[in-house]
Amino acid sequence: MTIRKAVLPVAGLGTRVLPATKAIPKEMLPVVDRPAIQYVVDEALEAGVEHIVFVTGRNKGAIEDYFDRAYELEATLQQKRKAGVLEDLEARLLKPGAASFVRQQAPLGLGHAIWCARDIVGNEPFAILLPDVIVKAEKSCLAQMVEAYDQVGGNVIAVDQVPEDRVSSYGVIAPKSRNDRLIEMSGMVEKPPRDEAPSNLKITGRYILQPEIFGLLEDQGAGAGGEIQLTDAMARLMEAQAFHAYEFEGKDYDCGSKEGYFEAVLAHALDHAEIGAVARELVNAAK
Ligand code: G1P
């Protein structure tokens, strides 16, 4: 079955990048000339997704406005004959009816946020993209995963290697066997202490899951950090269904942290069509 819907949990408070996120959602921070969320939505669309489900929270209205028309702005741009800018704005709109917004009313964890999308997703396989993570790749990370999913079906999650001193910040998988980029697993664990991590393969923040995950999330107890963890529900789903990890080609940036955000801005500036040459000059001059 094709992956038509993608859930983007955007309710997080962005405390790691305060004060920048005090009055605007972290997903709206610009990475060169586009808000971070645009990269994530583009990745989903490139993979063939037709409908985006945003799981939002209080103070996230800017995301909704961003994907809507802005009549006054469009009229002004028309008057000023800024056709290029207008076209660019037009191209970034989501199609009418192709986005839904549902609120997570309390910060109970990622698993709970995903569960809030259950009625809109319904009974079909779907994707999840964590908006803190921007993946720079020739073919979008989710598009690579959809190709893998077309081969093996079931559930597919993206993983990549992380230095051992950082495993405790992520979900980590226990690999069993490997066929090229596809990995069979014997388990997964959320934020393990460094000496208990089953590998250095972290869960990147891109998932293709079967709808049975919702039933498991419904009664999932709190896990790491006292939150309802998606990883814990996936570990249970793995006992019942085919489940693969996929080591994607590309580089991911954790824009929820200051370092990751800066790295993402730098990487995207360096090969940007308009400002890339200047950015490279500046970086060389700073060496
Ligand atoms: C979440 C997931 C974790 C994953 C990480 C990727 O954690 O729970 O499994 O490795 O995203 O960024 P969070 O960053 O929300 O703590």
CSV table of N, CA, C and O in Angstrom, one decimal, residues 213-265:
chain,number,residue,atom,x,y,z
A,213,ILE,N,0.2,0.5,15.1
A,213,ILE,CA,1.0,1.2,16.2
A,213,ILE,C,0.0,2.0,17.1
A,213,ILE,O,0.3,2.2,18.3
A,214,PHE,N,-1.1,2.5,16.5
A,214,PHE,CA,-2.0,3.3,17.3
A,214,PHE,C,-2.6,2.6,18.5
A,214,PHE,O,-2.8,3.1,19.6
A,215,GLY,N,-3.0,1.3,18.2
A,215,GLY,CA,-3.6,0.5,19.3
A,215,GLY,C,-2.6,0.3,20.4
A,215,GLY,O,-2.9,0.2,21.6
A,216,LEU,N,-1.3,0.1,20.0
A,216,LEU,CA,-0.2,-0.1,21.0
A,216,LEU,C,0.0,1.2,21.8
A,216,LEU,O,0.3,1.2,23.0
A,217,LEU,N,0.0,2.3,21.1
A,217,LEU,CA,0.2,3.6,21.8
A,217,LEU,C,-0.9,3.9,22.8
A,217,LEU,O,-0.6,4.6,23.8
A,218,GLU,N,-2.1,3.4,22.5
A,218,GLU,CA,-3.2,3.7,23.3
A,218,GLU,C,-2.9,3.3,24.8
A,218,GLU,O,-3.3,4.0,25.7
A,219,ASP,N,-2.3,2.1,25.0
A,219,ASP,CA,-2.1,1.7,26.4
A,219,ASP,C,-0.6,1.7,26.7
A,219,ASP,O,-0.2,1.0,27.7
A,220,GLN,N,0.2,2.4,25.9
A,220,GLN,CA,1.7,2.5,26.2
A,220,GLN,C,1.9,3.3,27.5
A,220,GLN,O,1.5,4.5,27.6
A,221,GLY,N,2.6,2.7,28.5
A,221,GLY,CA,2.9,3.4,29.7
A,221,GLY,C,4.1,4.4,29.5
A,221,GLY,O,4.8,4.3,28.4
A,222,ALA,N,4.3,5.2,30.4
A,222,ALA,CA,5.4,6.2,30.3
A,222,ALA,C,6.8,5.4,30.4
A,222,ALA,O,6.9,4.4,31.1
A,223,GLY,N,7.7,5.9,29.6
A,223,GLY,CA,9.0,5.3,29.5
A,223,GLY,C,10.1,6.3,29.9
A,223,GLY,O,10.0,7.1,30.8
A,224,ALA,N,11.2,6.3,29.1
A,224,ALA,CA,12.3,7.2,29.3
A,224,ALA,C,11.8,8.6,29.5
A,224,ALA,O,10.9,9.1,28.8
A,225,GLY,N,12.4,9.3,30.5
A,225,GLY,CA,12.0,10.7,30.8
A,225,GLY,C,10.6,10.9,31.3
A,225,GLY,O,10.0,12.0,31.3
A,226,GLY,N,9.9,9.8,31.6
A,226,GLY,CA,8.5,9.9,32.1
A,226,GLY,C,7.5,10.2,31.0
A,226,GLY,O,6.4,10.5,31.3
A,227,GLU,N,8.0,10.0,29.7
A,227,GLU,CA,7.1,10.3,28.6
A,227,GLU,C,6.6,9.0,27.9
A,227,GLU,O,7.3,8.0,27.9
A,228,ILE,N,5.5,9.1,27.2
A,228,ILE,CA,5.0,8.0,26.4
A,228,ILE,C,5.9,8.0,25.1
A,228,ILE,O,5.9,8.9,24.3
A,229,GLN,N,6.7,6.9,25.0
A,229,GLN,CA,7.7,6.9,23.9
A,229,GLN,C,7.2,6.1,22.7
A,229,GLN,O,6.8,4.9,22.9
A,230,LEU,N,7.4,6.6,21.5
A,230,LEU,CA,7.1,5.9,20.3
A,230,LEU,C,8.0,4.6,20.2
A,230,LEU,O,7.5,3.6,19.8
A,231,THR,N,9.2,4.8,20.6
A,231,THR,CA,10.2,3.6,20.5
A,231,THR,C,9.6,2.4,21.3
A,231,THR,O,9.7,1.3,20.8
A,232,ASP,N,9.1,2.6,22.5
A,232,ASP,CA,8.6,1.5,23.3
A,232,ASP,C,7.4,0.8,22.6
A,232,ASP,O,7.3,-0.4,22.6
A,233,ALA,N,6.5,1.6,22.0
A,233,ALA,CA,5.4,1.0,21.2
A,233,ALA,C,5.9,0.2,20.0
A,233,ALA,O,5.4,-0.8,19.6
A,234,MET,N,6.9,0.8,19.3
A,234,MET,CA,7.5,0.1,18.1
A,234,MET,C,8.1,-1.2,18.5
A,234,MET,O,8.1,-2.2,17.8
A,235,ALA,N,8.8,-1.2,19.7
A,235,ALA,CA,9.4,-2.5,20.2
A,235,ALA,C,8.4,-3.5,20.3
A,235,ALA,O,8.6,-4.7,20.0
A,236,ARG,N,7.2,-3.2,20.8
A,236,ARG,CA,6.1,-4.2,20.9
A,236,ARG,C,5.6,-4.6,19.5
A,236,ARG,O,5.3,-5.7,19.3
A,237,LEU,N,5.4,-3.6,18.6
A,237,LEU,CA,4.9,-3.9,17.3
A,237,LEU,C,5.9,-4.9,16.6
A,237,LEU,O,5.4,-5.7,15.8
A,238,MET,N,7.2,-4.7,16.9
A,238,MET,CA,8.2,-5.6,16.2
A,238,MET,C,8.0,-7.0,16.5
A,238,MET,O,8.4,-7.9,15.8
A,239,GLU,N,7.3,-7.3,17.6
A,239,GLU,CA,7.1,-8.7,18.0
A,239,GLU,C,6.0,-9.3,17.1
A,239,GLU,O,5.9,-10.6,17.0
A,240,ALA,N,5.2,-8.5,16.5
A,240,ALA,CA,4.0,-9.0,15.7
A,240,ALA,C,4.2,-8.8,14.2
A,240,ALA,O,3.5,-9.5,13.5
A,241,GLN,N,5.0,-7.9,13.8
A,241,GLN,CA,5.1,-7.6,12.4
A,241,GLN,C,6.5,-7.5,11.9
A,241,GLN,O,7.4,-7.2,12.6
A,242,ALA,N,6.6,-7.6,10.5
A,242,ALA,CA,7.9,-7.3,9.9
A,242,ALA,C,8.4,-5.9,10.3
A,242,ALA,O,7.6,-5.0,10.2
A,243,PHE,N,9.7,-5.8,10.6
A,243,PHE,CA,10.2,-4.5,11.0
A,243,PHE,C,11.7,-4.4,10.6
A,243,PHE,O,12.5,-5.2,11.0
A,244,HIS,N,12.0,-3.4,9.8
A,244,HIS,CA,13.4,-3.2,9.4
A,244,HIS,C,13.9,-1.8,9.7
A,244,HIS,O,13.1,-0.9,9.8
A,245,ALA,N,15.2,-1.8,10.0
A,245,ALA,CA,15.8,-0.5,10.1
A,245,ALA,C,16.5,-0.2,8.7
A,245,ALA,O,16.9,-1.2,8.0
A,246,TYR,N,16.7,1.0,8.3
A,246,TYR,CA,17.3,1.3,7.0
A,246,TYR,C,18.3,2.4,7.2
A,246,TYR,O,18.0,3.5,7.7
A,247,GLU,N,19.6,2.1,6.9
A,247,GLU,CA,20.6,3.1,7.1
A,247,GLU,C,20.7,3.9,5.8
A,247,GLU,O,21.1,3.4,4.7
A,248,PHE,N,20.1,5.1,5.9
A,248,PHE,CA,19.9,5.9,4.7
A,248,PHE,C,21.2,6.5,4.2
A,248,PHE,O,22.2,6.6,5.0
A,249,GLU,N,21.2,7.0,3.0
A,249,GLU,CA,22.3,7.8,2.4
A,249,GLU,C,22.1,9.3,2.6
A,249,GLU,O,21.0,9.8,2.2
A,250,GLY,N,23.0,10.0,3.3
A,250,GLY,CA,22.8,11.4,3.5
A,250,GLY,C,23.2,11.8,4.8
A,250,GLY,O,23.8,11.0,5.6
A,251,LYS,N,23.0,13.1,5.2
A,251,LYS,CA,23.4,13.6,6.5
A,251,LYS,C,22.3,14.2,7.2
A,251,LYS,O,21.5,15.0,6.6
A,252,ASP,N,22.1,13.9,8.5
A,252,ASP,CA,21.0,14.5,9.2
A,252,ASP,C,21.5,15.6,10.2
A,252,ASP,O,22.6,15.5,10.7
A,253,TYR,N,20.7,16.6,10.4
A,253,TYR,CA,21.1,17.7,11.3
A,253,TYR,C,20.0,17.9,12.4
A,253,TYR,O,18.8,17.9,12.0
A,254,ASP,N,20.3,17.9,13.6
A,254,ASP,CA,19.4,18.0,14.7
A,254,ASP,C,19.2,19.5,15.0
A,254,ASP,O,19.9,20.1,15.8
A,255,CYS,N,18.2,20.1,14.3
A,255,CYS,CA,17.9,21.5,14.4
A,255,CYS,C,17.3,21.9,15.8
A,255,CYS,O,17.1,23.1,16.0
A,256,GLY,N,17.0,20.9,16.6
A,256,GLY,CA,16.5,21.2,17.9
A,256,GLY,C,17.6,21.6,18.9
A,256,GLY,O,17.4,22.0,20.0
A,257,SER,N,18.9,21.5,18.4
A,257,SER,CA,20.0,21.9,19.3
A,257,SER,C,20.8,23.0,18.6
A,257,SER,O,20.7,23.2,17.4
A,258,LYS,N,21.4,23.9,19.4
A,258,LYS,CA,22.1,25.0,18.8
A,258,LYS,C,23.2,24.6,17.8
A,258,LYS,O,23.3,25.1,16.7
A,259,GLU,N,24.0,23.6,18.1
A,259,GLU,CA,25.0,23.1,17.2
A,259,GLU,C,24.5,22.6,15.9
A,259,GLU,O,24.9,22.9,14.8
A,260,GLY,N,23.5,21.7,16.1
A,260,GLY,CA,22.9,21.0,14.9
A,260,GLY,C,22.2,22.1,14.0
A,260,GLY,O,22.3,22.0,12.8
A,261,TYR,N,21.6,23.1,14.6
A,261,TYR,CA,20.9,24.1,13.8
A,261,TYR,C,21.9,24.9,13.0
A,261,TYR,O,21.8,25.1,11.8
A,262,PHE,N,23.0,25.3,13.7
A,262,PHE,CA,24.0,26.1,13.0
A,262,PHE,C,24.7,25.3,11.9
A,262,PHE,O,24.9,25.8,10.8
A,263,GLU,N,24.9,24.0,12.2
A,263,GLU,CA,25.5,23.1,11.2
A,263,GLU,C,24.6,23.0,9.9
A,263,GLU,O,25.1,23.0,8.8
A,264,ALA,N,23.3,22.9,10.2
A,264,ALA,CA,22.3,22.8,9.1
A,264,ALA,C,22.3,24.1,8.3
A,264,ALA,O,22.4,24.1,7.0
A,265,VAL,N,22.4,25.3,8.9
A,265,VAL,CA,22.4,26.6,8.2
A,265,VAL,C,23.7,26.6,7.4
A,265,VAL,O,23.6,27.0,6.2
